């Protein structure tokens, strides 16, 4: 079975692998059902989706209504106003066929102007706080990616006591000095305050560039099982973090296989060899290079 750990201060022991339901962006329900059957069988007990993931919430909801008590369920809103976020929430609950979310998150909050709008009176944060008071959501989080994500999450945590954060984390990304520095500060703050840390892009090989797109995500993923083993084990080798699976159902079995191995973080020489052998590069090197999940 997959390893589990307390998901911050929520009281839930989540599988260290969280299913990233962005993989259901545009997929037949039958394929989604087979994938969800796989995550149930594998021991994954935490699903992360979003209002903006096209058909994802509908696919999850159609299956999850039969298994709701088995899963910690998270969704997101990218709306920055109170009204827009509350509309997203009601639609998410309807699509997911549930009466509550275990975690509701502000989606990709990394732009300064977006941040100011969301945190101001009449902003999305008011909707999040109200939804928690009403019992529609149990916990609140913030997500982001791009070079500014760690610093912006620190700013968000200074403003409000969120229960979780989500951002990119892999060996190549941590070779970007400024990103690594900001992330270390964020991890220290989250550890001190018992804030759950979710990570994305674990098996990224780098920007897609002009290469052929063989998978549903916008970046180029690793495909070699051994390289995926190294990448997944490197992330899980940090006991503070959770790994959200890549946005393609065909890569999920490889990620699960890696996560079921005894956790042993690969040595630096192994990871450096993978950078060279597979042409792995950081996804985010320039401030403002935010891209969709």
PDB file of C-alpha atoms in Angstrom:
ATOM      1  CA  UNK A   1       0.000   0.000   0.000  1.00  0.00           C
ATOM      2  CA  UNK A   2       0.958   3.616  -0.374  1.00  0.00           C
ATOM      3  CA  UNK A   3       2.443   5.498   2.581  1.00  0.00           C
ATOM      4  CA  UNK A   4       0.236   8.026   4.385  1.00  0.00           C
ATOM      5  CA  UNK A   5       0.924  11.056   6.571  1.00  0.00           C
ATOM      6  CA  UNK A   6      -1.090  13.653   8.493  1.00  0.00           C
ATOM      7  CA  UNK A   7      -2.307  16.296   6.044  1.00  0.00           C
ATOM      8  CA  UNK A   8      -1.195  19.226   8.112  1.00  0.00           C
ATOM      9  CA  UNK A   9      -3.612  20.075  10.919  1.00  0.00           C
ATOM     10  CA  UNK A  10      -6.734  18.840   9.108  1.00  0.00           C
ATOM     11  CA  UNK A  11      -6.913  15.592  11.084  1.00  0.00           C
ATOM     12  CA  UNK A  12      -6.817  13.508   7.898  1.00  0.00           C
ATOM     13  CA  UNK A  13      -4.090  10.982   7.102  1.00  0.00           C
ATOM     14  CA  UNK A  14      -3.660  11.450   3.356  1.00  0.00           C
ATOM     15  CA  UNK A  15      -1.839   9.144   1.007  1.00  0.00           C
ATOM     16  CA  UNK A  16       1.517  10.709   0.146  1.00  0.00           C
ATOM     17  CA  UNK A  17       0.344  10.514  -3.475  1.00  0.00           C
ATOM     18  CA  UNK A  18      -2.681  12.739  -4.123  1.00  0.00           C
ATOM     19  CA  UNK A  19      -4.623  12.144  -7.311  1.00  0.00           C
ATOM     20  CA  UNK A  20      -4.444  15.229  -9.527  1.00  0.00           C
ATOM     21  CA  UNK A  21      -7.788  15.197 -11.352  1.00  0.00           C
ATOM     22  CA  UNK A  22      -6.588  17.694 -13.926  1.00  0.00           C
ATOM     23  CA  UNK A  23      -5.983  14.428 -15.777  1.00  0.00           C
ATOM     24  CA  UNK A  24      -9.751  14.330 -16.388  1.00  0.00           C
ATOM     25  CA  UNK A  25      -9.798  17.589 -18.373  1.00  0.00           C
ATOM     26  CA  UNK A  26     -11.386  15.987 -21.441  1.00  0.00           C
ATOM     27  CA  UNK A  27     -11.854  12.272 -21.001  1.00  0.00           C
ATOM     28  CA  UNK A  28     -14.688   9.757 -21.464  1.00  0.00           C
ATOM     29  CA  UNK A  29     -16.424   8.874 -18.200  1.00  0.00           C
ATOM     30  CA  UNK A  30     -15.510   5.205 -18.660  1.00  0.00           C
ATOM     31  CA  UNK A  31     -11.786   6.077 -18.677  1.00  0.00           C
ATOM     32  CA  UNK A  32     -12.252   8.270 -15.625  1.00  0.00           C
ATOM     33  CA  UNK A  33     -14.088   5.459 -13.824  1.00  0.00           C
ATOM     34  CA  UNK A  34     -11.290   2.981 -14.564  1.00  0.00           C
ATOM     35  CA  UNK A  35      -8.716   5.451 -13.287  1.00  0.00           C
ATOM     36  CA  UNK A  36     -10.679   6.129 -10.107  1.00  0.00           C
ATOM     37  CA  UNK A  37     -11.043   2.387  -9.552  1.00  0.00           C
ATOM     38  CA  UNK A  38      -7.239   2.201  -9.793  1.00  0.00           C
ATOM     39  CA  UNK A  39      -6.672   4.932  -7.220  1.00  0.00           C
ATOM     40  CA  UNK A  40      -9.123   3.253  -4.839  1.00  0.00           C
ATOM     41  CA  UNK A  41      -7.342  -0.078  -5.265  1.00  0.00           C
ATOM     42  CA  UNK A  42      -3.896   1.486  -4.868  1.00  0.00           C
ATOM     43  CA  UNK A  43      -4.684   3.219  -1.573  1.00  0.00           C
ATOM     44  CA  UNK A  44      -4.879   6.832  -2.751  1.00  0.00           C
ATOM     45  CA  UNK A  45      -7.444   8.518  -0.507  1.00  0.00           C
ATOM     46  CA  UNK A  46      -7.179  12.174  -1.538  1.00  0.00           C
ATOM     47  CA  UNK A  47      -8.462  13.726  -4.788  1.00  0.00           C
ATOM     48  CA  UNK A  48      -7.616  17.233  -5.954  1.00  0.00           C
ATOM     49  CA  UNK A  49      -9.644  18.893  -8.707  1.00  0.00           C
ATOM     50  CA  UNK A  50     -10.732  22.423  -9.683  1.00  0.00           C
ATOM     51  CA  UNK A  51     -13.675  24.325 -11.087  1.00  0.00           C
ATOM     52  CA  UNK A  52     -11.516  25.201 -14.114  1.00  0.00           C
ATOM     53  CA  UNK A  53     -10.538  21.631 -15.009  1.00  0.00           C
ATOM     54  CA  UNK A  54     -13.203  21.398 -17.715  1.00  0.00           C
ATOM     55  CA  UNK A  55     -15.000  18.027 -17.247  1.00  0.00           C
ATOM     56  CA  UNK A  56     -12.985  16.901 -14.244  1.00  0.00           C
ATOM     57  CA  UNK A  57     -15.475  17.660 -11.465  1.00  0.00           C
ATOM     58  CA  UNK A  58     -18.330  15.946 -13.324  1.00  0.00           C
ATOM     59  CA  UNK A  59     -16.241  12.820 -13.888  1.00  0.00           C
ATOM     60  CA  UNK A  60     -15.088  12.678 -10.285  1.00  0.00           C
ATOM     61  CA  UNK A  61     -18.595  13.330  -8.934  1.00  0.00           C
ATOM     62  CA  UNK A  62     -20.283  10.615 -11.005  1.00  0.00           C
ATOM     63  CA  UNK A  63     -17.960   8.005  -9.480  1.00  0.00           C
ATOM     64  CA  UNK A  64     -17.347   9.527  -6.058  1.00  0.00           C
ATOM     65  CA  UNK A  65     -21.012   9.529  -5.019  1.00  0.00           C
ATOM     66  CA  UNK A  66     -20.551   5.806  -4.373  1.00  0.00           C
ATOM     67  CA  UNK A  67     -17.296   6.259  -2.385  1.00  0.00           C
ATOM     68  CA  UNK A  68     -17.518   9.722  -0.776  1.00  0.00           C
ATOM     69  CA  UNK A  69     -16.555   8.633   2.735  1.00  0.00           C
ATOM     70  CA  UNK A  70     -13.354   7.017   1.428  1.00  0.00           C
ATOM     71  CA  UNK A  71     -11.788  10.232   0.135  1.00  0.00           C
ATOM     72  CA  UNK A  72     -10.536  13.623   1.203  1.00  0.00           C
ATOM     73  CA  UNK A  73     -11.922  15.842  -1.567  1.00  0.00           C
ATOM     74  CA  UNK A  74     -10.381  19.141  -2.645  1.00  0.00           C
ATOM     75  CA  UNK A  75     -11.319  21.649  -5.316  1.00  0.00           C
ATOM     76  CA  UNK A  76     -10.303  25.175  -6.287  1.00  0.00           C
ATOM     77  CA  UNK A  77     -11.622  28.490  -7.561  1.00  0.00           C
ATOM     78  CA  UNK A  78      -9.665  30.888  -9.738  1.00  0.00           C
ATOM     79  CA  UNK A  79     -12.269  33.618  -9.197  1.00  0.00           C
ATOM     80  CA  UNK A  80     -10.931  36.597  -7.261  1.00  0.00           C
ATOM     81  CA  UNK A  81     -14.229  38.180  -6.193  1.00  0.00           C
ATOM     82  CA  UNK A  82     -16.576  37.015  -3.433  1.00  0.00           C
ATOM     83  CA  UNK A  83     -19.471  36.553  -5.860  1.00  0.00           C
ATOM     84  CA  UNK A  84     -17.418  34.706  -8.457  1.00  0.00           C
ATOM     85  CA  UNK A  85     -15.853  32.365  -5.914  1.00  0.00           C
ATOM     86  CA  UNK A  86     -19.183  31.566  -4.252  1.00  0.00           C
ATOM     87  CA  UNK A  87     -20.694  30.784  -7.663  1.00  0.00           C
ATOM     88  CA  UNK A  88     -17.783  28.431  -8.345  1.00  0.00           C
ATOM     89  CA  UNK A  89     -18.300  26.695  -5.018  1.00  0.00           C
ATOM     90  CA  UNK A  90     -21.983  25.934  -5.558  1.00  0.00           C
ATOM     91  CA  UNK A  91     -21.237  24.672  -9.069  1.00  0.00           C
ATOM     92  CA  UNK A  92     -18.374  22.508  -7.756  1.00  0.00           C
ATOM     93  CA  UNK A  93     -20.570  20.971  -5.071  1.00  0.00           C
ATOM     94  CA  UNK A  94     -23.218  20.223  -7.670  1.00  0.00           C
ATOM     95  CA  UNK A  95     -20.783  18.695 -10.136  1.00  0.00           C
ATOM     96  CA  UNK A  96     -19.035  16.672  -7.450  1.00  0.00           C
ATOM     97  CA  UNK A  97     -22.392  15.479  -6.071  1.00  0.00           C
ATOM     98  CA  UNK A  98     -21.419  16.238  -2.484  1.00  0.00           C
ATOM     99  CA  UNK A  99     -22.630  18.519   0.283  1.00  0.00           C
ATOM    100  CA  UNK A 100     -19.144  19.680   1.301  1.00  0.00           C
ATOM    101  CA  UNK A 101     -15.518  19.923   0.276  1.00  0.00           C
ATOM    102  CA  UNK A 102     -12.769  18.822   2.622  1.00  0.00           C
ATOM    103  CA  UNK A 103     -10.485  21.497   1.156  1.00  0.00           C
ATOM    104  CA  UNK A 104     -11.303  24.560  -0.945  1.00  0.00           C
ATOM    105  CA  UNK A 105      -8.382  26.462  -2.435  1.00  0.00           C
ATOM    106  CA  UNK A 106      -7.699  29.733  -4.192  1.00  0.00           C
ATOM    107  CA  UNK A 107      -6.328  28.569  -7.532  1.00  0.00           C
ATOM    108  CA  UNK A 108      -2.947  29.820  -8.811  1.00  0.00           C
ATOM    109  CA  UNK A 109      -2.812  32.962  -6.677  1.00  0.00           C
ATOM    110  CA  UNK A 110       0.581  34.258  -7.812  1.00  0.00           C
ATOM    111  CA  UNK A 111      -0.185  37.556  -9.538  1.00  0.00           C
ATOM    112  CA  UNK A 112       0.117  40.606  -7.283  1.00  0.00           C
ATOM    113  CA  UNK A 113      -2.999  42.355  -8.583  1.00  0.00           C
ATOM    114  CA  UNK A 114      -5.016  39.131  -8.324  1.00  0.00           C
ATOM    115  CA  UNK A 115      -3.754  38.752  -4.770  1.00  0.00           C
ATOM    116  CA  UNK A 116      -4.805  42.265  -3.813  1.00  0.00           C
ATOM    117  CA  UNK A 117      -8.287  41.707  -5.271  1.00  0.00           C
ATOM    118  CA  UNK A 118      -8.781  38.310  -3.621  1.00  0.00           C
ATOM    119  CA  UNK A 119      -7.685  39.495  -0.191  1.00  0.00           C
ATOM    120  CA  UNK A 120      -9.553  42.825  -0.224  1.00  0.00           C
ATOM    121  CA  UNK A 121     -13.103  43.366   1.088  1.00  0.00           C
ATOM    122  CA  UNK A 122     -15.475  41.737  -1.391  1.00  0.00           C
ATOM    123  CA  UNK A 123     -12.707  39.390  -2.517  1.00  0.00           C
ATOM    124  CA  UNK A 124     -12.533  35.608  -2.778  1.00  0.00           C
ATOM    125  CA  UNK A 125     -11.109  35.193   0.706  1.00  0.00           C
ATOM    126  CA  UNK A 126     -14.422  36.400   2.138  1.00  0.00           C
ATOM    127  CA  UNK A 127     -16.185  33.614   0.232  1.00  0.00           C
ATOM    128  CA  UNK A 128     -13.719  31.011   1.521  1.00  0.00           C
ATOM    129  CA  UNK A 129     -14.112  32.106   5.122  1.00  0.00           C
ATOM    130  CA  UNK A 130     -17.904  32.252   4.859  1.00  0.00           C
ATOM    131  CA  UNK A 131     -18.085  28.820   3.227  1.00  0.00           C
ATOM    132  CA  UNK A 132     -16.090  27.350   6.117  1.00  0.00           C
ATOM    133  CA  UNK A 133     -18.389  29.017   8.663  1.00  0.00           C
ATOM    134  CA  UNK A 134     -21.396  27.565   6.804  1.00  0.00           C
ATOM    135  CA  UNK A 135     -19.932  24.051   6.820  1.00  0.00           C
ATOM    136  CA  UNK A 136     -19.722  23.876   3.026  1.00  0.00           C
ATOM    137  CA  UNK A 137     -15.944  23.429   3.261  1.00  0.00           C
ATOM    138  CA  UNK A 138     -13.806  22.129   6.106  1.00  0.00           C
ATOM    139  CA  UNK A 139     -10.385  23.569   5.312  1.00  0.00           C
ATOM    140  CA  UNK A 140      -8.904  26.369   3.195  1.00  0.00           C
ATOM    141  CA  UNK A 141      -5.819  26.501   1.001  1.00  0.00           C
ATOM    142  CA  UNK A 142      -3.958  28.414  -1.669  1.00  0.00           C
ATOM    143  CA  UNK A 143      -2.207  27.084  -4.775  1.00  0.00           C
ATOM    144  CA  UNK A 144       0.198  28.440  -7.351  1.00  0.00           C
ATOM    145  CA  UNK A 145       3.000  27.761  -9.731  1.00  0.00           C
ATOM    146  CA  UNK A 146       5.665  29.671 -11.526  1.00  0.00           C
ATOM    147  CA  UNK A 147       8.778  31.292 -10.091  1.00  0.00           C
ATOM    148  CA  UNK A 148       6.859  33.518  -7.696  1.00  0.00           C
ATOM    149  CA  UNK A 149       4.760  30.770  -6.060  1.00  0.00           C
ATOM    150  CA  UNK A 150       6.819  30.226  -2.882  1.00  0.00           C
ATOM    151  CA  UNK A 151       7.115  33.937  -2.127  1.00  0.00           C
ATOM    152  CA  UNK A 152       3.445  34.585  -2.848  1.00  0.00           C
ATOM    153  CA  UNK A 153       2.411  31.689  -0.617  1.00  0.00           C
ATOM    154  CA  UNK A 154       4.478  33.179   2.188  1.00  0.00           C
ATOM    155  CA  UNK A 155       2.633  36.455   1.650  1.00  0.00           C
ATOM    156  CA  UNK A 156      -0.716  34.640   1.711  1.00  0.00           C
ATOM    157  CA  UNK A 157       0.166  32.827   4.941  1.00  0.00           C
ATOM    158  CA  UNK A 158       1.189  36.123   6.528  1.00  0.00           C
ATOM    159  CA  UNK A 159      -2.257  37.505   5.666  1.00  0.00           C
ATOM    160  CA  UNK A 160      -4.431  34.486   6.537  1.00  0.00           C
ATOM    161  CA  UNK A 161      -3.931  31.182   8.327  1.00  0.00           C
ATOM    162  CA  UNK A 162      -4.449  28.796   5.389  1.00  0.00           C
ATOM    163  CA  UNK A 163      -4.426  25.050   6.063  1.00  0.00           C
ATOM    164  CA  UNK A 164      -2.491  24.062   2.931  1.00  0.00           C
ATOM    165  CA  UNK A 165      -0.369  25.302   0.059  1.00  0.00           C
ATOM    166  CA  UNK A 166       0.404  23.752  -3.347  1.00  0.00           C
ATOM    167  CA  UNK A 167       3.325  24.535  -5.676  1.00  0.00           C
ATOM    168  CA  UNK A 168       5.982  23.003  -7.990  1.00  0.00           C
ATOM    169  CA  UNK A 169       8.725  20.901  -6.427  1.00  0.00           C
ATOM    170  CA  UNK A 170      11.276  18.684  -8.114  1.00  0.00           C
ATOM    171  CA  UNK A 171      15.039  18.295  -8.225  1.00  0.00           C
ATOM    172  CA  UNK A 172      15.538  20.410 -11.353  1.00  0.00           C
ATOM    173  CA  UNK A 173      13.347  23.240 -10.067  1.00  0.00           C
ATOM    174  CA  UNK A 174      15.415  23.357  -6.890  1.00  0.00           C
ATOM    175  CA  UNK A 175      18.531  24.114  -8.951  1.00  0.00           C
ATOM    176  CA  UNK A 176      17.040  27.593  -9.497  1.00  0.00           C
ATOM    177  CA  UNK A 177      18.686  29.398  -6.592  1.00  0.00           C
ATOM    178  CA  UNK A 178      16.023  32.040  -5.977  1.00  0.00           C
ATOM    179  CA  UNK A 179      13.211  29.482  -6.129  1.00  0.00           C
ATOM    180  CA  UNK A 180      15.013  27.105  -3.763  1.00  0.00           C
ATOM    181  CA  UNK A 181      15.672  29.922  -1.296  1.00  0.00           C
ATOM    182  CA  UNK A 182      12.028  31.031  -1.227  1.00  0.00           C
ATOM    183  CA  UNK A 183      10.779  27.455  -0.997  1.00  0.00           C
ATOM    184  CA  UNK A 184      12.990  26.667   1.979  1.00  0.00           C
ATOM    185  CA  UNK A 185      11.502  29.685   3.791  1.00  0.00           C
ATOM    186  CA  UNK A 186       7.999  28.527   2.899  1.00  0.00           C
ATOM    187  CA  UNK A 187       8.671  24.977   4.098  1.00  0.00           C
ATOM    188  CA  UNK A 188      10.001  26.302   7.399  1.00  0.00           C
ATOM    189  CA  UNK A 189       6.880  28.428   7.910  1.00  0.00           C
ATOM    190  CA  UNK A 190       4.581  25.533   7.004  1.00  0.00           C
ATOM    191  CA  UNK A 191       6.405  23.190   9.367  1.00  0.00           C
ATOM    192  CA  UNK A 192       6.151  25.688  12.213  1.00  0.00           C
ATOM    193  CA  UNK A 193       2.413  26.248  11.627  1.00  0.00           C
ATOM    194  CA  UNK A 194       1.532  22.673  10.592  1.00  0.00           C
ATOM    195  CA  UNK A 195       0.372  23.733   7.133  1.00  0.00           C
ATOM    196  CA  UNK A 196       0.117  20.883   4.611  1.00  0.00           C
ATOM    197  CA  UNK A 197       2.423  21.176   1.575  1.00  0.00           C
ATOM    198  CA  UNK A 198       1.235  19.712  -1.739  1.00  0.00           C
ATOM    199  CA  UNK A 199       3.643  19.560  -4.668  1.00  0.00           C
ATOM    200  CA  UNK A 200       3.162  19.393  -8.430  1.00  0.00           C
ATOM    201  CA  UNK A 201       5.371  18.773 -11.474  1.00  0.00           C
ATOM    202  CA  UNK A 202       7.335  15.951  -9.802  1.00  0.00           C
ATOM    203  CA  UNK A 203       8.007  14.144 -13.087  1.00  0.00           C
ATOM    204  CA  UNK A 204       8.459  17.177 -15.312  1.00  0.00           C
ATOM    205  CA  UNK A 205      11.246  16.856 -17.875  1.00  0.00           C
ATOM    206  CA  UNK A 206      10.923  20.510 -18.828  1.00  0.00           C
ATOM    207  CA  UNK A 207       9.076  22.769 -21.268  1.00  0.00           C
ATOM    208  CA  UNK A 208       7.457  21.036 -24.211  1.00  0.00           C
ATOM    209  CA  UNK A 209       9.050  23.386 -26.717  1.00  0.00           C
ATOM    210  CA  UNK A 210       8.564  22.261 -30.288  1.00  0.00           C
ATOM    211  CA  UNK A 211       8.466  18.585 -29.410  1.00  0.00           C
ATOM    212  CA  UNK A 212       5.578  16.236 -30.052  1.00  0.00           C
ATOM    213  CA  UNK A 213       2.872  16.316 -27.399  1.00  0.00           C
ATOM    214  CA  UNK A 214       2.245  12.704 -26.343  1.00  0.00           C
ATOM    215  CA  UNK A 215       0.473  13.460 -23.056  1.00  0.00           C
ATOM    216  CA  UNK A 216      -2.312  15.744 -21.900  1.00  0.00           C
ATOM    217  CA  UNK A 217      -0.190  18.111 -19.794  1.00  0.00           C
ATOM    218  CA  UNK A 218       1.352  21.254 -21.286  1.00  0.00           C
ATOM    219  CA  UNK A 219       4.936  20.318 -20.369  1.00  0.00           C
ATOM    220  CA  UNK A 220       7.140  17.344 -21.255  1.00  0.00           C
ATOM    221  CA  UNK A 221       7.014  14.567 -18.606  1.00  0.00           C
ATOM    222  CA  UNK A 222       9.480  11.821 -17.869  1.00  0.00           C
ATOM    223  CA  UNK A 223       8.466   8.477 -19.403  1.00  0.00           C
ATOM    224  CA  UNK A 224      11.262   6.117 -18.363  1.00  0.00           C
ATOM    225  CA  UNK A 225      10.194   4.126 -15.276  1.00  0.00           C
ATOM    226  CA  UNK A 226      13.575   4.353 -13.566  1.00  0.00           C
ATOM    227  CA  UNK A 227      13.725   8.119 -14.082  1.00  0.00           C
ATOM    228  CA  UNK A 228      10.176   8.428 -12.700  1.00  0.00           C
ATOM    229  CA  UNK A 229      11.227   6.269  -9.750  1.00  0.00           C
ATOM    230  CA  UNK A 230      14.062   8.667  -9.002  1.00  0.00           C
ATOM    231  CA  UNK A 231      11.888  11.760  -9.402  1.00  0.00           C
ATOM    232  CA  UNK A 232       9.053  10.445  -7.228  1.00  0.00           C
ATOM    233  CA  UNK A 233      11.391   9.084  -4.581  1.00  0.00           C
ATOM    234  CA  UNK A 234      13.258  12.415  -4.479  1.00  0.00           C
ATOM    235  CA  UNK A 235      10.023  14.297  -3.732  1.00  0.00           C
ATOM    236  CA  UNK A 236       8.707  11.745  -1.226  1.00  0.00           C
ATOM    237  CA  UNK A 237      12.154  11.708   0.386  1.00  0.00           C
ATOM    238  CA  UNK A 238      11.080  14.988   1.952  1.00  0.00           C
ATOM    239  CA  UNK A 239       8.636  13.760   4.637  1.00  0.00           C
ATOM    240  CA  UNK A 240       6.992  17.183   4.845  1.00  0.00           C
ATOM    241  CA  UNK A 241       5.403  17.113   1.394  1.00  0.00           C
ATOM    242  CA  UNK A 242       2.727  15.334  -0.619  1.00  0.00           C
ATOM    243  CA  UNK A 243       3.003  14.597  -4.342  1.00  0.00           C
ATOM    244  CA  UNK A 244       0.055  15.443  -6.602  1.00  0.00           C
ATOM    245  CA  UNK A 245       0.076  13.109  -9.587  1.00  0.00           C
ATOM    246  CA  UNK A 246       0.673  14.341 -13.127  1.00  0.00           C
ATOM    247  CA  UNK A 247      -2.216  15.412 -15.353  1.00  0.00           C
ATOM    248  CA  UNK A 248      -2.279  12.298 -17.544  1.00  0.00           C
ATOM    249  CA  UNK A 249      -3.947   9.016 -16.611  1.00  0.00           C
ATOM    250  CA  UNK A 250      -1.398   6.983 -18.585  1.00  0.00           C
ATOM    251  CA  UNK A 251       1.426   8.093 -16.290  1.00  0.00           C
ATOM    252  CA  UNK A 252      -0.461   7.382 -13.073  1.00  0.00           C
ATOM    253  CA  UNK A 253       0.411   3.638 -12.842  1.00  0.00           C
ATOM    254  CA  UNK A 254       4.113   4.492 -13.144  1.00  0.00           C
ATOM    255  CA  UNK A 255       3.856   7.094 -10.380  1.00  0.00           C
ATOM    256  CA  UNK A 256       1.981   4.690  -8.120  1.00  0.00           C
ATOM    257  CA  UNK A 257       4.596   2.000  -8.759  1.00  0.00           C
ATOM    258  CA  UNK A 258       7.351   4.413  -7.755  1.00  0.00           C
ATOM    259  CA  UNK A 259       5.509   5.515  -4.624  1.00  0.00           C
ATOM    260  CA  UNK A 260       5.010   1.930  -3.432  1.00  0.00           C
ATOM    261  CA  UNK A 261       8.769   1.412  -3.282  1.00  0.00           C
ATOM    262  CA  UNK A 262      10.519   1.841   0.081  1.00  0.00           C
ATOM    263  CA  UNK A 263      11.175   5.576   0.292  1.00  0.00           C
ATOM    264  CA  UNK A 264      14.868   6.306  -0.178  1.00  0.00           C
ATOM    265  CA  UNK A 265      15.845   9.659  -1.639  1.00  0.00           C
ATOM    266  CA  UNK A 266      18.280   9.196  -4.540  1.00  0.00           C
ATOM    267  CA  UNK A 267      21.752  10.638  -4.133  1.00  0.00           C
ATOM    268  CA  UNK A 268      22.652  13.933  -5.771  1.00  0.00           C
ATOM    269  CA  UNK A 269      24.905  12.165  -8.289  1.00  0.00           C
ATOM    270  CA  UNK A 270      21.945  10.015  -9.413  1.00  0.00           C
ATOM    271  CA  UNK A 271      19.687  13.035  -9.883  1.00  0.00           C
ATOM    272  CA  UNK A 272      22.418  14.965 -11.708  1.00  0.00           C
ATOM    273  CA  UNK A 273      22.939  12.002 -14.031  1.00  0.00           C
ATOM    274  CA  UNK A 274      19.197  12.013 -14.814  1.00  0.00           C
ATOM    275  CA  UNK A 275      19.329  15.732 -15.600  1.00  0.00           C
ATOM    276  CA  UNK A 276      21.990  14.981 -18.200  1.00  0.00           C
ATOM    277  CA  UNK A 277      20.665  11.695 -19.578  1.00  0.00           C
ATOM    278  CA  UNK A 278      17.042  12.812 -19.978  1.00  0.00           C
ATOM    279  CA  UNK A 279      17.609  16.495 -20.699  1.00  0.00           C
ATOM    280  CA  UNK A 280      15.697  17.579 -17.597  1.00  0.00           C
ATOM    281  CA  UNK A 281      15.449  21.347 -17.084  1.00  0.00           C
ATOM    282  CA  UNK A 282      13.485  23.556 -14.662  1.00  0.00           C
ATOM    283  CA  UNK A 283      10.008  24.565 -15.818  1.00  0.00           C
ATOM    284  CA  UNK A 284      10.122  27.969 -14.144  1.00  0.00           C
ATOM    285  CA  UNK A 285      13.142  30.232 -14.257  1.00  0.00           C
ATOM    286  CA  UNK A 286      11.743  33.698 -14.924  1.00  0.00           C
ATOM    287  CA  UNK A 287       9.438  35.646 -12.579  1.00  0.00           C
ATOM    288  CA  UNK A 288       6.000  35.869 -14.158  1.00  0.00           C
ATOM    289  CA  UNK A 289       6.350  32.589 -16.093  1.00  0.00           C
ATOM    290  CA  UNK A 290       3.115  31.218 -14.668  1.00  0.00           C
ATOM    291  CA  UNK A 291       1.351  28.594 -16.765  1.00  0.00           C
ATOM    292  CA  UNK A 292      -1.813  26.559 -16.274  1.00  0.00           C
ATOM    293  CA  UNK A 293      -1.628  23.281 -14.329  1.00  0.00           C
TER     294      UNK A 293
END
